[in-house]
Coordinates of C-alpha atoms in Angstrom, one line a residue:
X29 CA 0.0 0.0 0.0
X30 CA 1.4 3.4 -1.0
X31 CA 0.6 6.7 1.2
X32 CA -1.9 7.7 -0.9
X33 CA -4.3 4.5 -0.7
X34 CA -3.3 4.7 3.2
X35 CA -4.5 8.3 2.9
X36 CA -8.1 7.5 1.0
X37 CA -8.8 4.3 3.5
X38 CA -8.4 6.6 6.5
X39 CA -10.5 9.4 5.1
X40 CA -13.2 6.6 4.2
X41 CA -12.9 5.5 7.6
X42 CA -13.1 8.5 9.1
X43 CA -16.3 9.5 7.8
X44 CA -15.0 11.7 4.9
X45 CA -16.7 10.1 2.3
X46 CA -16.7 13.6 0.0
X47 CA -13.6 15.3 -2.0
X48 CA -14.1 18.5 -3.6
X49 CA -11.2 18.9 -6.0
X50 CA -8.8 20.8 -8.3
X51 CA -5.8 18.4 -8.6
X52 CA -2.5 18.6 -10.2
X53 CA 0.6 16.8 -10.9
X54 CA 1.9 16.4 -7.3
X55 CA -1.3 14.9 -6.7
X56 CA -1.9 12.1 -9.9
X57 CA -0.8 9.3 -6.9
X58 CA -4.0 10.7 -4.6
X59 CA -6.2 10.6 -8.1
X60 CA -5.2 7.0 -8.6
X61 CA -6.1 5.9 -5.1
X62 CA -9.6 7.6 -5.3
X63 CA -10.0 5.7 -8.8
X64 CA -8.9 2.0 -7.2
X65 CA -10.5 2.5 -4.2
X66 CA -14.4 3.0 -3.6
X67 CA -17.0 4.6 -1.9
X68 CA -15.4 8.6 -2.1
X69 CA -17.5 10.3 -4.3
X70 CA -15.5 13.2 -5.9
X71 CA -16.6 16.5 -7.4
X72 CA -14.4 18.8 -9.4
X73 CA -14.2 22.4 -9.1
X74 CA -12.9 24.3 -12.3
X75 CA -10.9 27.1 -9.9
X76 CA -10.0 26.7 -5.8
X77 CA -12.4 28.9 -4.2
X78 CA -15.6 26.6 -6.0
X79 CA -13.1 23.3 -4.0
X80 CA -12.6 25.4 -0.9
X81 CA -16.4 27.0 -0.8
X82 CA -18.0 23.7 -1.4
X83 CA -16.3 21.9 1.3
X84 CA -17.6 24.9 3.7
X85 CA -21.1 24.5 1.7
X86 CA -21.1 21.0 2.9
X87 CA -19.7 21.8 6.4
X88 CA -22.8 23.6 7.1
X89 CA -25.3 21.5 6.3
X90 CA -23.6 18.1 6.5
X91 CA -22.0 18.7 9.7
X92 CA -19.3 16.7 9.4
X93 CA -16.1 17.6 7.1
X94 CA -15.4 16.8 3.3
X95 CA -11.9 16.8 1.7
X96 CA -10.1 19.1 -0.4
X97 CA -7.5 18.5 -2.8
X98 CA -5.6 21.2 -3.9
X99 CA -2.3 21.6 -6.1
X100 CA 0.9 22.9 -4.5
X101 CA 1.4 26.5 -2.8
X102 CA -0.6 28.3 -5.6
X103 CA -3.6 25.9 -5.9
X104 CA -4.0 26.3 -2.1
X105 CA -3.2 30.3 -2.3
X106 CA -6.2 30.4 -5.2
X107 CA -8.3 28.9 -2.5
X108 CA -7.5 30.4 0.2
X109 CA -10.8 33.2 0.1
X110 CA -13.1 30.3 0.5
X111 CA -11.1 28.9 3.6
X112 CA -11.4 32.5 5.0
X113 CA -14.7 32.5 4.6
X114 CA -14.9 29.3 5.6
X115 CA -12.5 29.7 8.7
X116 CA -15.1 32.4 9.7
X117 CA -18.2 30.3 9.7
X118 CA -16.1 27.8 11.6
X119 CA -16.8 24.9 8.8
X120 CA -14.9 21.6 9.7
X121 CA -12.6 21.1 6.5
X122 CA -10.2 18.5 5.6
X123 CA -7.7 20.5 3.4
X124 CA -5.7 18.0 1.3
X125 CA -2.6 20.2 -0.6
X126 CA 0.3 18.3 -2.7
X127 CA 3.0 19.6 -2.7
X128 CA 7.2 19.0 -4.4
X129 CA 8.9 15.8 -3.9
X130 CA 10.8 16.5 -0.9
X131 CA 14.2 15.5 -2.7
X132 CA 12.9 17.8 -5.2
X133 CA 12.5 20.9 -3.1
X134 CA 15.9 21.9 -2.5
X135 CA 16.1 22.7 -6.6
X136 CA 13.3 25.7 -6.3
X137 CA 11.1 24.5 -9.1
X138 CA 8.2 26.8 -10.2
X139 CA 5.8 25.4 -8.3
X140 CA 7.7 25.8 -4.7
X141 CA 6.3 27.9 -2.3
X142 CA 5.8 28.3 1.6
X143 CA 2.7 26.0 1.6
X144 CA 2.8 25.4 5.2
X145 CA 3.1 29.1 5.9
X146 CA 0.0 29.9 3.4
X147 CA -1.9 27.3 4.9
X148 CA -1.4 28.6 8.7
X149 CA -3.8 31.9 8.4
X150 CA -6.9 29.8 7.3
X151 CA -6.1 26.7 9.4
X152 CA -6.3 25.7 13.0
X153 CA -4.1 22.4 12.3
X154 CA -1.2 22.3 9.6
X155 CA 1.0 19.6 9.0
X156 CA 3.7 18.4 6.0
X157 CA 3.6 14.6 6.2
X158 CA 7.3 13.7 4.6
X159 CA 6.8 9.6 4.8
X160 CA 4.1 7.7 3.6
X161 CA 4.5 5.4 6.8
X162 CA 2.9 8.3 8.6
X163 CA 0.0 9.8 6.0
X164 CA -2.6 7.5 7.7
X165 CA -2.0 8.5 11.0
X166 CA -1.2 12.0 10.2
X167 CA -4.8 12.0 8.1
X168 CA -6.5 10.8 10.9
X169 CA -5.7 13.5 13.5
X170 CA -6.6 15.9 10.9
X171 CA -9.8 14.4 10.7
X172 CA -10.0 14.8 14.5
X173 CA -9.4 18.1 14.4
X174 CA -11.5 19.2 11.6
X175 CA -14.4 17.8 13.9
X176 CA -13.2 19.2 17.1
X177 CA -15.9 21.8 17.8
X178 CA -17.2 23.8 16.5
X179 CA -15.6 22.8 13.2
X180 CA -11.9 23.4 12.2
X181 CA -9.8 23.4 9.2
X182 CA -7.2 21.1 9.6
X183 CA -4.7 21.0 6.4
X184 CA -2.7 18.1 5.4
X185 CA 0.0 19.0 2.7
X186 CA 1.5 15.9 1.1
X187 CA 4.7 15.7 -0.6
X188 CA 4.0 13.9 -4.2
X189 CA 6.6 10.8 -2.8
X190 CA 5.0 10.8 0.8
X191 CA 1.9 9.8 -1.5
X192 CA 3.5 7.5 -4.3
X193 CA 6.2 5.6 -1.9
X194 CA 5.4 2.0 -0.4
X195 CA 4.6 1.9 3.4
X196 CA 1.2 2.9 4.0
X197 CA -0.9 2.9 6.9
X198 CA -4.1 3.1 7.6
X199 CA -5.2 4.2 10.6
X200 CA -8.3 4.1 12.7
X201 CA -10.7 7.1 13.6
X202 CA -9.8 9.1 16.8
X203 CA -12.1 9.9 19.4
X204 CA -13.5 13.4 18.9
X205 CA -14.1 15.9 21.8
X206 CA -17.6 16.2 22.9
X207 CA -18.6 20.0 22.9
X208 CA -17.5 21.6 26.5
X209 CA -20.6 22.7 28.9
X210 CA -21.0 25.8 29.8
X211 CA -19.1 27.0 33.4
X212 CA -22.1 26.7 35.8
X213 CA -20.7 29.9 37.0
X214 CA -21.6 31.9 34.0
X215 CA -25.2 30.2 34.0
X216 CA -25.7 31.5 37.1
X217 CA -24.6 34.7 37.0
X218 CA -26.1 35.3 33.4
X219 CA -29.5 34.5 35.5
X220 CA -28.8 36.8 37.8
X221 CA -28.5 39.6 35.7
X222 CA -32.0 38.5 34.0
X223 CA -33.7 38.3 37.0
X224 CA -32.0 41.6 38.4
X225 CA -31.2 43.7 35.6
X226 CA -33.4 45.4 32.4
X227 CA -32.2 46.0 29.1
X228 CA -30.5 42.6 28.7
X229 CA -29.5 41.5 25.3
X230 CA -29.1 37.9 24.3
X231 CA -26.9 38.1 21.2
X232 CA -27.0 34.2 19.4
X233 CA -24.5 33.1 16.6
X234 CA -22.9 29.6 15.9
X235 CA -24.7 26.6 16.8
X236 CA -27.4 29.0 19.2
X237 CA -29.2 29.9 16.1
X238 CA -30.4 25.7 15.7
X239 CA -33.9 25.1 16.5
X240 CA -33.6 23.6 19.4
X241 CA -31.2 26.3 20.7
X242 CA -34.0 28.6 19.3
X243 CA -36.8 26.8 22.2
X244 CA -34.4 27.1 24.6
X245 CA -34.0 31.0 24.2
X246 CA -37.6 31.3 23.8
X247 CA -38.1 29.8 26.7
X248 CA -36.1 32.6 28.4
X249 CA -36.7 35.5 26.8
X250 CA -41.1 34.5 27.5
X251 CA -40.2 34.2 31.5
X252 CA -37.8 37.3 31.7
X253 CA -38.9 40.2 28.9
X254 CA -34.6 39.7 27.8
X255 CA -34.5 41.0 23.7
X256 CA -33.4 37.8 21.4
X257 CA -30.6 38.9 18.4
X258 CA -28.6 37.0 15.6
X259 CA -25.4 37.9 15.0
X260 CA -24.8 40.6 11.7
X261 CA -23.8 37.1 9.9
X262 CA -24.8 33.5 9.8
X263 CA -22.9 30.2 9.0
X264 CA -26.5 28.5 9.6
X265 CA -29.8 30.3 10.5
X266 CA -33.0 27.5 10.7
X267 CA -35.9 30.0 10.2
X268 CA -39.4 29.9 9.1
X269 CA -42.7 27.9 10.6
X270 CA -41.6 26.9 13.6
X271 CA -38.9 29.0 14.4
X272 CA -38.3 32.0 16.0
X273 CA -38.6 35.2 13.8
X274 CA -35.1 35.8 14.9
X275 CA -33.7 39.7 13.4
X276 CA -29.8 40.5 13.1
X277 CA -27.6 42.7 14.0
X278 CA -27.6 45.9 11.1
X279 CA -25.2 45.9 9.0
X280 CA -25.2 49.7 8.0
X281 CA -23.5 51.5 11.4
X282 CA -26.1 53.7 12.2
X283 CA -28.8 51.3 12.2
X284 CA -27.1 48.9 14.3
X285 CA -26.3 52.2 16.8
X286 CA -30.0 52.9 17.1
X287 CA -31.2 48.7 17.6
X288 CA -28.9 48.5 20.1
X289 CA -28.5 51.6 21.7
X290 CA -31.1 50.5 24.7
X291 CA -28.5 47.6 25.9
X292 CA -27.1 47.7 29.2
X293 CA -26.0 44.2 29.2
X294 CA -25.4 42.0 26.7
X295 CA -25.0 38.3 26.8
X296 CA -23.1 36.5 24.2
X297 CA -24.0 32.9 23.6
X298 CA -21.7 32.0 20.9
X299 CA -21.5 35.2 19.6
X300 CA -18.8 38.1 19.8
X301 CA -19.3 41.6 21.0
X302 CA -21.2 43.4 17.7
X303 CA -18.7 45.1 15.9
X304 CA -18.9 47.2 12.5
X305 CA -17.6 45.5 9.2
X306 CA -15.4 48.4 8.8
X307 CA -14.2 51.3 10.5
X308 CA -15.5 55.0 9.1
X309 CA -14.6 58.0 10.3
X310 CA -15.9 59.5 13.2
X311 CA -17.6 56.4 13.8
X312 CA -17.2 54.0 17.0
X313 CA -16.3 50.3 15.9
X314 CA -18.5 49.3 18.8
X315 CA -21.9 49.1 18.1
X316 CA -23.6 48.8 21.3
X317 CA -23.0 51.2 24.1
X318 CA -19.6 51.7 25.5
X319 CA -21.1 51.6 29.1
X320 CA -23.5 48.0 28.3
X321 CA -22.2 45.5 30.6
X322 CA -20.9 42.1 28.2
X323 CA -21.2 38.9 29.9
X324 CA -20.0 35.7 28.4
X325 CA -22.3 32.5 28.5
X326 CA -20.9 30.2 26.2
X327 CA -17.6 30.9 24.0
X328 CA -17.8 29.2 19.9
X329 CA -16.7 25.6 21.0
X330 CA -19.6 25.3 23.9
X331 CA -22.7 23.6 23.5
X332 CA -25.3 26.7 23.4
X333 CA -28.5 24.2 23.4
X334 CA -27.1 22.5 26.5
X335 CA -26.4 26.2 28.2
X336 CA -29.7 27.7 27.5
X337 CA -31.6 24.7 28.8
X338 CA -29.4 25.0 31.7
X339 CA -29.7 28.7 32.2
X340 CA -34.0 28.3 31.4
X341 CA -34.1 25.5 34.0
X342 CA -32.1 28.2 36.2
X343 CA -34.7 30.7 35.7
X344 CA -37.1 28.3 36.4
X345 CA -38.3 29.7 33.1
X346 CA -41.7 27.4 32.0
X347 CA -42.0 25.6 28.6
X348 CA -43.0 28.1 26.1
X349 CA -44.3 27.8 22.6
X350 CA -42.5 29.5 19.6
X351 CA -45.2 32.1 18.3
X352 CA -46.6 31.1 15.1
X353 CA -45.3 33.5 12.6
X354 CA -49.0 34.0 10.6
X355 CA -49.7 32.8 6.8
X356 CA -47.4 31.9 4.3
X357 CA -47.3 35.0 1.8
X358 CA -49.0 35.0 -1.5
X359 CA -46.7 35.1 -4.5
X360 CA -46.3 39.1 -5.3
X361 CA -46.7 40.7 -8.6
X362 CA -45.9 43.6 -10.4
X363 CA -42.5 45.6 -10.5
X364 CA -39.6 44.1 -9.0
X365 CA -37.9 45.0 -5.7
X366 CA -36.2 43.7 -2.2
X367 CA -39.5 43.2 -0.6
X368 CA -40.7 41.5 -3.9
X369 CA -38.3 38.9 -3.8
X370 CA -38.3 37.9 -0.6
X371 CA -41.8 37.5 -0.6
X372 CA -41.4 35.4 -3.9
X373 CA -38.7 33.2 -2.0
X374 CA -41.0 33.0 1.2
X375 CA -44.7 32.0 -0.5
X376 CA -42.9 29.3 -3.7
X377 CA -40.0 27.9 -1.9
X378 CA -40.2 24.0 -1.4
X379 CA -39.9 22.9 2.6
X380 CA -36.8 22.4 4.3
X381 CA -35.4 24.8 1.4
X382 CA -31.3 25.9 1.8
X383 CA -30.9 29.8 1.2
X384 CA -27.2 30.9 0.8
X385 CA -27.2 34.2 1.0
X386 CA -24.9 36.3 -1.3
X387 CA -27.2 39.2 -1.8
X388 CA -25.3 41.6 -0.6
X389 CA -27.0 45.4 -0.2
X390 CA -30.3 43.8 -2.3
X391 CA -30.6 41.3 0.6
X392 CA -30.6 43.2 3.9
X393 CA -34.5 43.8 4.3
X394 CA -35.0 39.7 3.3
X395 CA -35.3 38.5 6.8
X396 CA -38.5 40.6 7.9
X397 CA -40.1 39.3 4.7
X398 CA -38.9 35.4 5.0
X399 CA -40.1 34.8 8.9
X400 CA -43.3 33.0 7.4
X401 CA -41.8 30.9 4.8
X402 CA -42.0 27.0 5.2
X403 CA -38.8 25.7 7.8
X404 CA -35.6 26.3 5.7
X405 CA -32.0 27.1 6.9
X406 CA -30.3 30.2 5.5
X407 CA -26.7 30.6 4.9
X408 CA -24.8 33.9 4.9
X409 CA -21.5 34.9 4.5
X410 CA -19.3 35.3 7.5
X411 CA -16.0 36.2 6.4
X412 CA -16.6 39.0 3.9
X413 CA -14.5 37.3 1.0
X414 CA -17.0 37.5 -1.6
X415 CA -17.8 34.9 -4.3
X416 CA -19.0 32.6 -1.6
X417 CA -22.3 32.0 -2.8
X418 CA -22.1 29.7 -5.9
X419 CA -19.7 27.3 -4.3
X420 CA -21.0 27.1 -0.8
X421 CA -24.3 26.2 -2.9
X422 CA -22.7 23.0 -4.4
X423 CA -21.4 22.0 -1.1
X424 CA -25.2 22.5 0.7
X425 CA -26.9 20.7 -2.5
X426 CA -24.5 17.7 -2.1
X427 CA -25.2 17.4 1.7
X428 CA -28.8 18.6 1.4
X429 CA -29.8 15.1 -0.6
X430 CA -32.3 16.5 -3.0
X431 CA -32.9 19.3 -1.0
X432 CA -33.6 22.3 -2.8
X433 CA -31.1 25.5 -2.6
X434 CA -32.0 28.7 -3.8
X435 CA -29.0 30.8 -4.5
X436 CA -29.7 34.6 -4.3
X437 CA -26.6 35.6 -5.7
X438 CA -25.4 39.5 -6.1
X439 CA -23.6 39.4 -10.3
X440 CA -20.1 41.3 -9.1
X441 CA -19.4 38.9 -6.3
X442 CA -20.9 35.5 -8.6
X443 CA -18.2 36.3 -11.6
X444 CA -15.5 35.6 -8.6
X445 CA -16.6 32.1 -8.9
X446 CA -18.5 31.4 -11.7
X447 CA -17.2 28.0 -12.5
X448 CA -19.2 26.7 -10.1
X449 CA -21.9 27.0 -11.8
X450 CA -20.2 24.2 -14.7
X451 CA -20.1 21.7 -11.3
X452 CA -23.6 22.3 -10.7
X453 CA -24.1 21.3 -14.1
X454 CA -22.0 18.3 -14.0
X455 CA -23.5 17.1 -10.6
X456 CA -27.0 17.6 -11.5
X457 CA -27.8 19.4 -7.9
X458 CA -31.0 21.1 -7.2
X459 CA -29.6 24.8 -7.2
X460 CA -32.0 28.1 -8.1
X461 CA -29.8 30.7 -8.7
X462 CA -31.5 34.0 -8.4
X463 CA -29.0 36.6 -10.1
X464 CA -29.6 39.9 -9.1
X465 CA -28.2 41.7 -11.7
X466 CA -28.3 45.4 -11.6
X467 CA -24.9 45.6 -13.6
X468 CA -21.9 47.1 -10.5
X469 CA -20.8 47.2 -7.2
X470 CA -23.5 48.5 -5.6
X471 CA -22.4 47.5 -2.0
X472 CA -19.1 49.9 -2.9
X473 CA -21.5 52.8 -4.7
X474 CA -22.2 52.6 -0.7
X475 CA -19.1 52.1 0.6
X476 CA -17.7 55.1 -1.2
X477 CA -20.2 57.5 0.4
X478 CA -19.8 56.2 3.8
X479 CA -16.1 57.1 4.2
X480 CA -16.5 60.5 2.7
X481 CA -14.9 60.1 -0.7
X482 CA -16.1 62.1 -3.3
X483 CA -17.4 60.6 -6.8
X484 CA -15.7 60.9 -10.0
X485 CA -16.1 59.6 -13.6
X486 CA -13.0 57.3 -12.8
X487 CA -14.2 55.7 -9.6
X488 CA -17.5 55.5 -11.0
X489 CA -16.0 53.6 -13.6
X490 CA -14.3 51.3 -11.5
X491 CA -17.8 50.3 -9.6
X492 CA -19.3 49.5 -13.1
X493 CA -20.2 46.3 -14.5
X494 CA -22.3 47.4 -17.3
X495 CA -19.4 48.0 -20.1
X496 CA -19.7 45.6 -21.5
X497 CA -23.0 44.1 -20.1
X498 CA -22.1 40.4 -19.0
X499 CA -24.7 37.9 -20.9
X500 CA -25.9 35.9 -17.5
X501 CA -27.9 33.7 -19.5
X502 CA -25.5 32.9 -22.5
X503 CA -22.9 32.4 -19.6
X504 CA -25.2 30.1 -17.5
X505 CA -25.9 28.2 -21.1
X506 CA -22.1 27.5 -21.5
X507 CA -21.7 25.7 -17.9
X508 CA -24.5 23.6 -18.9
X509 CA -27.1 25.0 -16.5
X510 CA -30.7 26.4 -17.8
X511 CA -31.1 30.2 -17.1
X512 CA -33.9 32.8 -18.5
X513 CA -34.1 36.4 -17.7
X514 CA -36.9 37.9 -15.0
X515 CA -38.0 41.7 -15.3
X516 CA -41.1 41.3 -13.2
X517 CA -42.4 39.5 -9.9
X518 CA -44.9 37.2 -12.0
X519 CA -41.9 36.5 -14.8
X520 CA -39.6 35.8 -11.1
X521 CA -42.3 33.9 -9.7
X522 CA -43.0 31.7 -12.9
X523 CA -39.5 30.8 -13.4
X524 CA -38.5 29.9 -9.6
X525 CA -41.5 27.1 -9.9
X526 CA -40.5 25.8 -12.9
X527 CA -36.9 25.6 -11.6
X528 CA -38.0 23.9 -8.3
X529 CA -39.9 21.2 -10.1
X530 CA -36.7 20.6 -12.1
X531 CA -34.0 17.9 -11.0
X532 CA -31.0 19.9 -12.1
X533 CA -29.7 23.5 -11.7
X534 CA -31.8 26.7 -13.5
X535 CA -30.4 30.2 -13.1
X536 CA -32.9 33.3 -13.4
X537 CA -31.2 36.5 -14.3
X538 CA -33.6 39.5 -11.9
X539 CA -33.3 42.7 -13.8
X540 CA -33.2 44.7 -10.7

């Protein structure tokens, strides 16, 4: 057995039974092993960021890791947005990179570079595994960390003869770490300030924003009058009938100033203090008051649901029933806008629906609108590094199982990653892109007034997409994947059915 059949055996073993791909040379020994070998089912990615946005994709609805496989320093550098963003949404990621011969490296070829170095600022656990005797083992702790929670990146880079040589290993799965419990401490003292204190803020990201967390919180926030909040952004949001009609955190500064400016004490239950995307001037970074007390009641890696049953049964809080969140909305019609499409999404999606969320300034009134829809989990992007939405779609549509994923994708930040639209093709997943397609940067048009610059034909030229117009549909056609163009809510409405009753992937260019 060579390293890399150790290598496949252990991921198999280990419950990584997905590899989202880009290889190359270094890694034609790792190819091999996934040919001999079965029961890996392997997708291609036509750039990194689709591989490395997938995996997260998957991450998030899968919860449990899929491998990479990346080629050399420069594959893994192409990739490395979608492990940012991925990092961010702490999405448990096997990151398999290939990498020179080690005899080879002292020559410099082209393709050397500081792989391990490159892989360290995405990744909570790097190795280099030099001898094939060791890949198995090596594999499996990286599979142990990857699922260490709540959710890691652990990259394993491979010289090409650590994978081709004799010697290989396989080794067996390693215990992973159940979550940690909350300090009984911070339970009690978090009651405390709910029984004592007003203005209290519980502030819910991570794995608080799962149903059942949701019950828990209700349960709470019925017996004490506390305010409920979602972090700004999302790995995983489960909303709609039967959930809690949960708002976030503004993105814009001064609407987040003025929905939190009551605070006096704010509870973090994995969640960190709200902070603005970016610093403008004469504006705090803060964005709840500097005198609001911030109590901490369960860090990233604790187990939220178990904390707020423990902190409800503190309270002596009673069972409470989520509110229902009224009728499902009718299907709008007439001229398009935000509203529009969110009602659209909320009255025609399909139950248990995936949203990924790339909408960008289009999107940021969607929630309000969506609280009714049928149960569906909605995916946003948490690190920022846009061009997250087409990939992380493949990823959710391969873990969903047939689930359908709507993709409501802003057209600047899809051409970042456009190539994953060909994988949806190829894999035949159940993906709706909704392209909203008004032709620039808008998010920056906004970005540019809020630091105070002033607009010129230059920078205005540097925000616009629509010289040339990009064809949407023509481009969707090439990939392989269906698309037609919407200009009104009953063209949007028509086309999103149609698309849902279809087995493969349908992209709808929204004239907004």
């Amino acid at each position: 057995m060579n390293g890399a059949e150790s290598l496949v055996n252990t991921l198999l073993g280990g419950g990584v039974d997905v590899c989202f791909s880009n290889p190359g040379t270094s890694e034609m020994h790792f190819v091999a092993a996934l040919d001999r070998i079965p029961g890996m089912r392997c997708v291609l990615g036509l750039q990194e960021n689709i591989v490395t946005g997938a995996a997260d994709g998957y991450w998030r609805i899968a919860g449990k890791p899929a491998s990479t496989l990346l080629h050399c320093g420069p594959g893994l550098a192409n990739g490395l947005a979608g492990l940012h963003d991925a990092r961010r949404a702490r999405s448990g990621i096997v990151n398999i990179v290939g990498d020179q011969a080690v005899y080879h490296r002292p020559f410099d070829a082209p393709l050397t570079a500081d792989t391990e170095g490159w892989a360290r600022g995405v990744s909570a656990w790097t190795r280099t595994t030099t001898r094939s005797e060791d890949v198995g083992a090596d594999a499996a702790t990286a599979i142990q960390a990857a699922r260490t929670s709540p959710g890691q990146i652990a990259t394993l880079i491979l010289p090409s003869d650590s994978s081709w040589n004799e010697g290989g290993v396989v080794a067996q799965p390693l215990p992973v770490p159940a979550a940690p419990v909350a300090d009984p401490n911070a339970v009690k003292q978090v009651a405390r300030i709910l029984r004592e204190q007003r203005g209290v803020l519980l502030l819910l990201g991570g794995l608080a924003l799962t149903e059942g967390a949701q019950r828990q919180a209700h349960r709470i926030a019925a017996a004490t009058g506390c305010r409920l909040l979602a972090e700004g952004s999302n790995a995983r949001t489960q909303r709609g009938q039967g959930r809690l009609p949960l708002d976030r955190v503004p993105y814009v500064v001064d609407q987040a100033l003025a929905a939190l400016a009551d605070v006096q004490h704010l509870v973090l239950v994995n969640a960190k203090e709200p902070i603005g995307f970016f610093g403008y001037p004469g504006k705090p970074s803060r964005l709840y008051p500097a005198d609001a007390a911030v109590h901490l009641l369960t860090r990233y890696e604790q187990d939220a649901e178990a904390a707020l049953a423990a902190l409800a049964d503190e309270l002596g809080a009673p069972a409470a029933a989520i509110p229902a969140a009224g009728p499902r909305p009718e299907a709008p019609r007439g001229a398009l806008s935000p509203e529009g499409l969110a009602r659209a999404v909320a009255a025609l999606m399909p139950e248990h629906s995936i949203v990924v969320d790339e909408s960008v300034t289009y999107g940021r009134g969607f929630f309000p609108e969506t609280v009714a829809a049928p149960a569906h989990d909605w995916l946003q992007n948490c690190g920022g590094a846009i061009g997250y939405g087409i990939p992380v779609a493949v990823g959710a549509a391969i873990a969903g199982g047939g689930r359908r994923v709507i993709g409501l994708q802003a057209d600047g930040s899809a051409m970042y990653t456009v190539q994953g639209l060909w994988t949806q093709a190829r894999e035949k997943l159940p993906v709706t892109t909704v392209l909203l397609s008004n032709r620039k940067y808008q998010i920056l048009l906004g970005e540019y007034r809020n630091v105070g610059a002033n607009p010129g034909r230059t920078a205005m030229d540097m925000l616009d997409l629509g010289n040339p117009d990009i064809g949407w549909v023509q481009l969707a056609n090439s990939m392989g994947v269906e698309a037609a163009q919407a200009t009104t809510l009953e063209a949007l409405g028509d086309l999103m059915s149609q698309s849902f009753s279809r087995p493969g992937p349908f992209l709808i260019e929204l004239m907004i």
